[in-house]
Amino acid sequence: MKWRIVNHYAELSRLAAEMVAEQVRNKPTSVLGLATGSTPIGMYGELSEMVRRGEISLKGVTTFNLDEYIGLTPDHPQSYHYYMNEHLFSKVDLLPENRHIPYAEKGEFSDEECKACEEYDRLIEERGGIDLQILGIGHNGHIGFNEPSLSLEVGTHVVALTEETREANARFFRSIEEVPTHAITMGVGSIMKAKRILLLVSGADKKEVLARLYAEGVTTELPASLLHLHPDVTVIADQEAAGWLPVEEIVKEET
Ligand code: PGA
């Protein structure tokens, strides 16, 4: 795991966008794994600008998002379909048929019934697998919506959200009651199959979980810790989240 500590959020966004752009320049038909949440918003803004300025094109790129709430229609302002459209899809030349976000109707709460889950994993394989996966991390260490648990699911599946996650996301809804109780998410196996992974972490509220990721071994109680087993993971974190990490372990960015 490579750590790149930058001064602030804007720098994190620029560096992350530059890494995505480099991936796309090297392989114009790249398959990207995309994340939602507040952290990647700046990166999507930078990427949109790069496309607008003609520095890169996403025409040949295919994307797969990590997760989506169950029970919100794609036009709901808090759905991840809406988020992706708002922050990236409406601003870039990514072809509609190449954008994928998992979707399950309410009621598909058991994996046996989750045809959409199997179909999603099949589609990722069919497109050649994910070249670069963008990730955020939850306060409880979740990646996608893979919540801390005694065991973790390998493939795309339906998950009951923990209270902690629902509370963390309640800020986007009028009340906690409105936060969906379930989501569909890529599993840790699908995430770990990505050739490269980029984990973005910003803000003092992520300090504690980052300390755990840095110091702890691999445990399903901290799903992000599985990333220690992946051969090509870069963590980009800002000073607020990771400034306290021992300097010798850090690739310091020139500013
Ligand atoms: P955040 O979410 O970027 O809004 O902090 C990260 C996550 O929960 O994965």
mmCIF file of C-alpha atoms and ligand atoms in Angstrom:
data_model
loop_
_atom_site.group_PDB
_atom_site.id
_atom_site.type_symbol
_atom_site.label_atom_id
_atom_site.label_comp_id
_atom_site.label_asym_id
_atom_site.label_seq_id
_atom_site.Cartn_x
_atom_site.Cartn_y
_atom_site.Cartn_z
ATOM 1 C CA MET A 1 0.000 0.000 0.000
ATOM 2 C CA LYS A 2 1.461 3.298 -1.122
ATOM 3 C CA TRP A 3 0.568 6.440 0.826
ATOM 4 C CA ARG A 4 0.512 9.854 -0.810
ATOM 5 C CA ILE A 5 -0.178 12.630 1.634
ATOM 6 C CA VAL A 6 -1.180 15.962 0.157
ATOM 7 C CA ASN A 7 -1.817 19.306 1.820
ATOM 8 C CA HIS A 8 -5.505 19.725 1.232
ATOM 9 C CA TYR A 9 -8.618 18.488 -0.488
ATOM 10 C CA ALA A 10 -8.125 20.441 -3.727
ATOM 11 C CA GLU A 11 -4.735 18.844 -4.176
ATOM 12 C CA LEU A 12 -6.145 15.392 -3.447
ATOM 13 C CA SER A 13 -8.775 15.961 -6.136
ATOM 14 C CA ARG A 14 -6.205 17.117 -8.706
ATOM 15 C CA LEU A 15 -3.828 14.231 -8.025
ATOM 16 C CA ALA A 16 -6.621 11.642 -8.170
ATOM 17 C CA ALA A 17 -7.967 13.104 -11.435
ATOM 18 C CA GLU A 18 -4.460 13.108 -12.907
ATOM 19 C CA MET A 19 -4.059 9.402 -12.036
ATOM 20 C CA VAL A 20 -7.386 8.589 -13.679
ATOM 21 C CA ALA A 21 -6.455 10.679 -16.722
ATOM 22 C CA GLU A 22 -3.112 8.900 -16.998
ATOM 23 C CA GLN A 23 -4.902 5.548 -16.887
ATOM 24 C CA VAL A 24 -7.245 6.667 -19.676
ATOM 25 C CA ARG A 25 -4.411 8.105 -21.792
ATOM 26 C CA ASN A 26 -2.476 4.848 -21.494
ATOM 27 C CA LYS A 27 -5.555 2.764 -22.262
ATOM 28 C CA PRO A 28 -8.424 4.706 -23.877
ATOM 29 C CA THR A 29 -10.739 1.692 -23.429
ATOM 30 C CA SER A 30 -10.116 1.531 -19.671
ATOM 31 C CA VAL A 31 -12.729 0.115 -17.346
ATOM 32 C CA LEU A 32 -13.056 2.380 -14.304
ATOM 33 C CA GLY A 33 -14.676 1.490 -10.987
ATOM 34 C CA LEU A 34 -16.335 4.603 -9.572
ATOM 35 C CA ALA A 35 -17.279 5.662 -6.061
ATOM 36 C CA THR A 36 -19.789 8.162 -4.697
ATOM 37 C CA GLY A 37 -19.851 10.067 -1.380
ATOM 38 C CA SER A 38 -18.454 13.525 -0.722
ATOM 39 C CA THR A 39 -14.768 12.645 -1.196
ATOM 40 C CA PRO A 40 -14.582 12.050 -4.989
ATOM 41 C CA ILE A 41 -16.698 15.103 -5.911
ATOM 42 C CA GLY A 42 -13.609 17.294 -6.418
ATOM 43 C CA MET A 43 -11.937 14.616 -8.537
ATOM 44 C CA TYR A 44 -15.007 14.379 -10.785
ATOM 45 C CA GLY A 45 -14.936 18.176 -11.119
ATOM 46 C CA GLU A 46 -11.291 18.092 -12.214
ATOM 47 C CA LEU A 47 -11.956 15.257 -14.672
ATOM 48 C CA SER A 48 -14.923 17.104 -16.168
ATOM 49 C CA GLU A 49 -12.698 20.142 -16.681
ATOM 50 C CA MET A 50 -9.999 18.029 -18.348
ATOM 51 C CA VAL A 51 -12.588 16.628 -20.765
ATOM 52 C CA ARG A 52 -14.006 20.119 -21.404
ATOM 53 C CA ARG A 53 -10.515 21.431 -22.195
ATOM 54 C CA GLY A 54 -9.977 18.485 -24.568
ATOM 55 C CA GLU A 55 -7.100 17.057 -22.513
ATOM 56 C CA ILE A 56 -8.734 13.641 -22.255
ATOM 57 C CA SER A 57 -11.720 11.844 -23.715
ATOM 58 C CA LEU A 58 -13.837 9.229 -21.952
ATOM 59 C CA LYS A 59 -15.474 8.056 -25.198
ATOM 60 C CA GLY A 60 -13.864 4.636 -25.076
ATOM 61 C CA VAL A 61 -14.133 4.243 -21.293
ATOM 62 C CA THR A 62 -16.535 1.944 -19.458
ATOM 63 C CA THR A 63 -17.536 2.635 -15.846
ATOM 64 C CA PHE A 64 -18.991 0.521 -13.058
ATOM 65 C CA ASN A 65 -20.158 2.186 -9.871
ATOM 66 C CA LEU A 66 -19.673 0.486 -6.544
ATOM 67 C CA ASP A 67 -23.116 0.730 -5.057
ATOM 68 C CA GLU A 68 -26.609 2.159 -4.937
ATOM 69 C CA TYR A 69 -29.336 2.496 -2.327
ATOM 70 C CA ILE A 70 -32.346 0.260 -2.651
ATOM 71 C CA GLY A 71 -35.664 2.060 -2.622
ATOM 72 C CA LEU A 72 -34.580 5.280 -4.335
ATOM 73 C CA THR A 73 -35.461 5.750 -7.986
ATOM 74 C CA PRO A 74 -32.638 6.947 -10.295
ATOM 75 C CA ASP A 75 -34.163 10.446 -10.361
ATOM 76 C CA HIS A 76 -34.143 10.755 -6.540
ATOM 77 C CA PRO A 77 -31.627 13.499 -5.643
ATOM 78 C CA GLN A 78 -29.932 11.233 -3.099
ATOM 79 C CA SER A 79 -29.632 8.230 -5.392
ATOM 80 C CA TYR A 80 -26.173 7.490 -6.724
ATOM 81 C CA HIS A 81 -27.601 7.474 -10.258
ATOM 82 C CA TYR A 82 -28.524 11.116 -9.719
ATOM 83 C CA TYR A 83 -25.157 11.882 -8.075
ATOM 84 C CA MET A 84 -23.176 10.434 -10.987
ATOM 85 C CA ASN A 85 -25.203 12.353 -13.496
ATOM 86 C CA GLU A 86 -24.791 15.562 -11.529
ATOM 87 C CA HIS A 87 -21.043 15.293 -10.881
ATOM 88 C CA LEU A 88 -19.720 13.484 -13.962
ATOM 89 C CA PHE A 89 -21.946 11.866 -16.559
ATOM 90 C CA SER A 90 -23.749 15.028 -17.696
ATOM 91 C CA LYS A 91 -20.412 16.837 -18.131
ATOM 92 C CA VAL A 92 -18.264 14.341 -20.016
ATOM 93 C CA ASP A 93 -18.286 12.347 -23.237
ATOM 94 C CA LEU A 94 -18.744 8.960 -21.577
ATOM 95 C CA LEU A 95 -21.252 6.988 -23.685
ATOM 96 C CA PRO A 96 -24.538 6.197 -21.892
ATOM 97 C CA GLU A 97 -24.274 2.493 -22.805
ATOM 98 C CA ASN A 98 -20.872 2.304 -21.108
ATOM 99 C CA ARG A 99 -22.024 3.645 -17.717
ATOM 100 C CA HIS A 100 -23.118 1.082 -15.158
ATOM 101 C CA ILE A 101 -24.560 1.527 -11.698
ATOM 102 C CA PRO A 102 -25.983 -1.435 -9.771
ATOM 103 C CA TYR A 103 -29.729 -1.280 -9.372
ATOM 104 C CA ALA A 104 -32.148 -3.449 -7.472
ATOM 105 C CA GLU A 105 -35.814 -2.876 -6.870
ATOM 106 C CA LYS A 106 -37.145 -2.843 -3.332
ATOM 107 C CA GLY A 107 -38.059 -6.395 -2.337
ATOM 108 C CA GLU A 108 -34.944 -7.993 -3.837
ATOM 109 C CA PHE A 109 -33.549 -8.411 -0.358
ATOM 110 C CA SER A 110 -32.188 -11.907 -0.616
ATOM 111 C CA ASP A 111 -29.182 -12.771 -2.714
ATOM 112 C CA GLU A 112 -31.014 -15.706 -4.286
ATOM 113 C CA GLU A 113 -33.451 -13.240 -5.756
ATOM 114 C CA CYS A 114 -30.847 -10.648 -6.665
ATOM 115 C CA LYS A 115 -30.552 -11.361 -10.363
ATOM 116 C CA ALA A 116 -29.215 -7.850 -10.840
ATOM 117 C CA CYS A 117 -26.220 -8.737 -8.638
ATOM 118 C CA GLU A 118 -25.138 -11.735 -10.717
ATOM 119 C CA GLU A 119 -25.735 -9.796 -13.894
ATOM 120 C CA TYR A 120 -23.538 -6.944 -12.647
ATOM 121 C CA ASP A 121 -20.583 -9.219 -11.883
ATOM 122 C CA ARG A 122 -21.026 -10.968 -15.217
ATOM 123 C CA LEU A 123 -20.979 -7.639 -17.025
ATOM 124 C CA ILE A 124 -17.771 -6.514 -15.278
ATOM 125 C CA GLU A 125 -16.098 -9.758 -16.349
ATOM 126 C CA GLU A 126 -17.447 -9.415 -19.877
ATOM 127 C CA ARG A 127 -15.918 -5.931 -20.155
ATOM 128 C CA GLY A 128 -12.540 -7.338 -19.157
ATOM 129 C CA GLY A 129 -12.510 -6.461 -15.442
ATOM 130 C CA ILE A 130 -11.801 -3.156 -13.724
ATOM 131 C CA ASP A 131 -8.497 -1.461 -14.570
ATOM 132 C CA LEU A 132 -8.667 1.263 -11.921
ATOM 133 C CA GLN A 133 -11.028 1.262 -8.958
ATOM 134 C CA ILE A 134 -11.720 4.493 -7.053
ATOM 135 C CA LEU A 135 -12.686 4.004 -3.413
ATOM 136 C CA GLY A 136 -13.663 6.076 -0.404
ATOM 137 C CA ILE A 137 -13.703 4.746 3.138
ATOM 138 C CA GLY A 138 -16.522 4.915 5.676
ATOM 139 C CA HIS A 139 -15.919 5.893 9.300
ATOM 140 C CA ASN A 140 -16.409 2.239 10.176
ATOM 141 C CA GLY A 141 -13.977 1.079 7.494
ATOM 142 C CA HIS A 142 -16.528 0.079 4.900
ATOM 143 C CA ILE A 143 -15.625 0.097 1.210
ATOM 144 C CA GLY A 144 -18.564 0.337 -1.144
ATOM 145 C CA PHE A 145 -21.297 -0.724 1.245
ATOM 146 C CA ASN A 146 -19.332 -3.708 2.536
ATOM 147 C CA GLU A 147 -19.932 -3.142 6.227
ATOM 148 C CA PRO A 148 -17.805 -4.549 9.091
ATOM 149 C CA SER A 149 -18.945 -8.079 9.775
ATOM 150 C CA LEU A 150 -17.762 -11.551 10.757
ATOM 151 C CA SER A 151 -17.693 -12.456 7.095
ATOM 152 C CA LEU A 152 -17.631 -10.443 3.898
ATOM 153 C CA GLU A 153 -19.364 -11.186 0.611
ATOM 154 C CA VAL A 154 -17.291 -11.803 -2.497
ATOM 155 C CA GLY A 155 -19.626 -10.722 -5.297
ATOM 156 C CA THR A 156 -22.215 -8.007 -5.805
ATOM 157 C CA HIS A 157 -24.966 -8.424 -3.219
ATOM 158 C CA VAL A 158 -27.750 -6.803 -1.251
ATOM 159 C CA VAL A 159 -26.732 -5.488 2.154
ATOM 160 C CA ALA A 160 -28.477 -4.093 5.233
ATOM 161 C CA LEU A 161 -26.814 -0.792 6.128
ATOM 162 C CA THR A 162 -25.457 -0.354 9.657
ATOM 163 C CA GLU A 163 -26.914 2.362 11.847
ATOM 164 C CA GLU A 164 -23.535 4.120 11.767
ATOM 165 C CA THR A 165 -23.605 4.329 7.980
ATOM 166 C CA ARG A 166 -27.240 5.458 7.932
ATOM 167 C CA GLU A 167 -26.425 8.145 10.509
ATOM 168 C CA ALA A 168 -23.358 9.298 8.543
ATOM 169 C CA ASN A 169 -25.473 9.611 5.395
ATOM 170 C CA ALA A 170 -28.495 11.174 7.133
ATOM 171 C CA ARG A 171 -26.962 14.613 6.457
ATOM 172 C CA PHE A 172 -28.070 14.255 2.853
ATOM 173 C CA PHE A 173 -31.692 13.452 3.750
ATOM 174 C CA ARG A 174 -34.376 15.382 5.656
ATOM 175 C CA SER A 175 -34.321 12.831 8.467
ATOM 176 C CA ILE A 176 -32.694 9.494 9.329
ATOM 177 C CA GLU A 177 -36.019 7.745 8.664
ATOM 178 C CA GLU A 178 -35.664 8.658 5.002
ATOM 179 C CA VAL A 179 -32.238 6.996 4.677
ATOM 180 C CA PRO A 180 -32.712 3.644 2.943
ATOM 181 C CA THR A 181 -32.096 0.568 5.074
ATOM 182 C CA HIS A 182 -30.597 -1.517 2.268
ATOM 183 C CA ALA A 183 -28.222 -1.110 -0.635
ATOM 184 C CA ILE A 184 -26.752 -3.125 -3.478
ATOM 185 C CA THR A 185 -22.979 -3.149 -3.524
ATOM 186 C CA MET A 186 -20.060 -4.735 -5.295
ATOM 187 C CA GLY A 187 -18.484 -7.304 -2.974
ATOM 188 C CA VAL A 188 -14.931 -7.221 -1.667
ATOM 189 C CA GLY A 189 -13.997 -9.928 -4.190
ATOM 190 C CA SER A 190 -15.169 -7.769 -7.085
ATOM 191 C CA ILE A 191 -13.228 -4.806 -5.662
ATOM 192 C CA MET A 192 -10.060 -6.812 -5.046
ATOM 193 C CA LYS A 193 -10.098 -8.084 -8.645
ATOM 194 C CA ALA A 194 -9.432 -4.537 -9.905
ATOM 195 C CA LYS A 195 -5.937 -4.226 -11.350
ATOM 196 C CA ARG A 196 -5.235 -0.964 -9.503
ATOM 197 C CA ILE A 197 -7.019 0.684 -6.598
ATOM 198 C CA LEU A 198 -7.057 4.324 -5.567
ATOM 199 C CA LEU A 199 -8.382 5.059 -2.069
ATOM 200 C CA LEU A 200 -9.270 8.704 -1.384
ATOM 201 C CA VAL A 201 -9.455 9.972 2.184
ATOM 202 C CA SER A 202 -10.094 13.532 3.330
ATOM 203 C CA GLY A 203 -10.847 15.319 6.594
ATOM 204 C CA ALA A 204 -10.180 15.044 10.309
ATOM 205 C CA ASP A 205 -13.207 12.824 10.824
ATOM 206 C CA LYS A 206 -11.401 10.074 8.865
ATOM 207 C CA LYS A 207 -8.286 10.221 11.089
ATOM 208 C CA GLU A 208 -9.408 7.432 13.375
ATOM 209 C CA VAL A 209 -10.356 4.964 10.668
ATOM 210 C CA LEU A 210 -7.154 5.745 8.787
ATOM 211 C CA ALA A 211 -5.148 5.062 11.960
ATOM 212 C CA ARG A 212 -6.821 1.672 12.112
ATOM 213 C CA LEU A 213 -6.168 0.983 8.429
ATOM 214 C CA TYR A 214 -2.533 1.944 8.860
ATOM 215 C CA ALA A 215 -1.872 -0.020 12.037
ATOM 216 C CA GLU A 216 -4.187 -3.013 12.026
ATOM 217 C CA GLY A 217 -3.814 -6.295 10.227
ATOM 218 C CA VAL A 218 -6.389 -7.748 7.881
ATOM 219 C CA THR A 219 -9.799 -8.188 9.475
ATOM 220 C CA THR A 220 -13.343 -8.378 8.155
ATOM 221 C CA GLU A 221 -14.262 -5.982 10.984
ATOM 222 C CA LEU A 222 -12.418 -3.325 8.977
ATOM 223 C CA PRO A 223 -13.300 -4.149 5.353
ATOM 224 C CA ALA A 224 -10.779 -1.637 3.951
ATOM 225 C CA SER A 225 -7.991 -3.635 5.632
ATOM 226 C CA LEU A 226 -8.395 -6.281 2.924
ATOM 227 C CA LEU A 227 -6.683 -3.789 0.640
ATOM 228 C CA HIS A 228 -3.411 -4.714 2.372
ATOM 229 C CA LEU A 229 -3.629 -7.955 0.362
ATOM 230 C CA HIS A 230 -3.878 -6.161 -2.983
ATOM 231 C CA PRO A 231 -0.640 -5.628 -4.942
ATOM 232 C CA ASP A 232 -1.390 -2.143 -6.284
ATOM 233 C CA VAL A 233 -3.190 0.211 -3.903
ATOM 234 C CA THR A 234 -2.471 3.920 -3.588
ATOM 235 C CA VAL A 235 -4.004 5.880 -0.717
ATOM 236 C CA ILE A 236 -4.277 9.606 -1.371
ATOM 237 C CA ALA A 237 -5.055 11.387 1.880
ATOM 238 C CA ASP A 238 -4.935 15.008 2.959
ATOM 239 C CA GLN A 239 -3.085 16.394 5.975
ATOM 240 C CA GLU A 240 -6.219 16.521 8.107
ATOM 241 C CA ALA A 241 -6.815 12.820 7.655
ATOM 242 C CA ALA A 242 -3.246 11.537 7.610
ATOM 243 C CA GLY A 243 -0.768 14.273 8.490
ATOM 244 C CA TRP A 244 0.177 12.391 11.659
ATOM 245 C CA LEU A 245 1.424 9.287 9.815
ATOM 246 C CA PRO A 246 5.148 8.539 10.302
ATOM 247 C CA VAL A 247 6.930 10.568 7.653
ATOM 248 C CA GLU A 248 9.235 7.819 6.377
ATOM 249 C CA GLU A 249 6.218 5.870 5.177
ATOM 250 C CA ILE A 250 4.945 8.762 3.111
ATOM 251 C CA VAL A 251 5.502 9.878 -0.440
ATOM 252 C CA LYS A 252 5.380 13.626 0.162
ATOM 253 C CA GLU A 253 3.943 15.644 -2.667
ATOM 254 C CA GLU A 254 5.804 18.716 -3.848
ATOM 255 C CA THR A 255 3.562 21.743 -3.558
HETATM 256 P P1 PGA B 1 -17.600 10.065 2.088
HETATM 257 O O1 PGA B 1 -18.053 8.542 2.090
HETATM 258 O O2 PGA B 1 -16.724 10.265 0.899
HETATM 259 O O3 PGA B 1 -18.902 10.828 1.979
HETATM 260 O O4 PGA B 1 -16.898 10.315 3.373
HETATM 261 C C1 PGA B 1 -17.090 7.542 1.974
HETATM 262 C C2 PGA B 1 -17.749 6.199 2.143
HETATM 263 O O5 PGA B 1 -18.672 6.083 2.955
HETATM 264 O O6 PGA B 1 -17.308 5.256 1.464
#
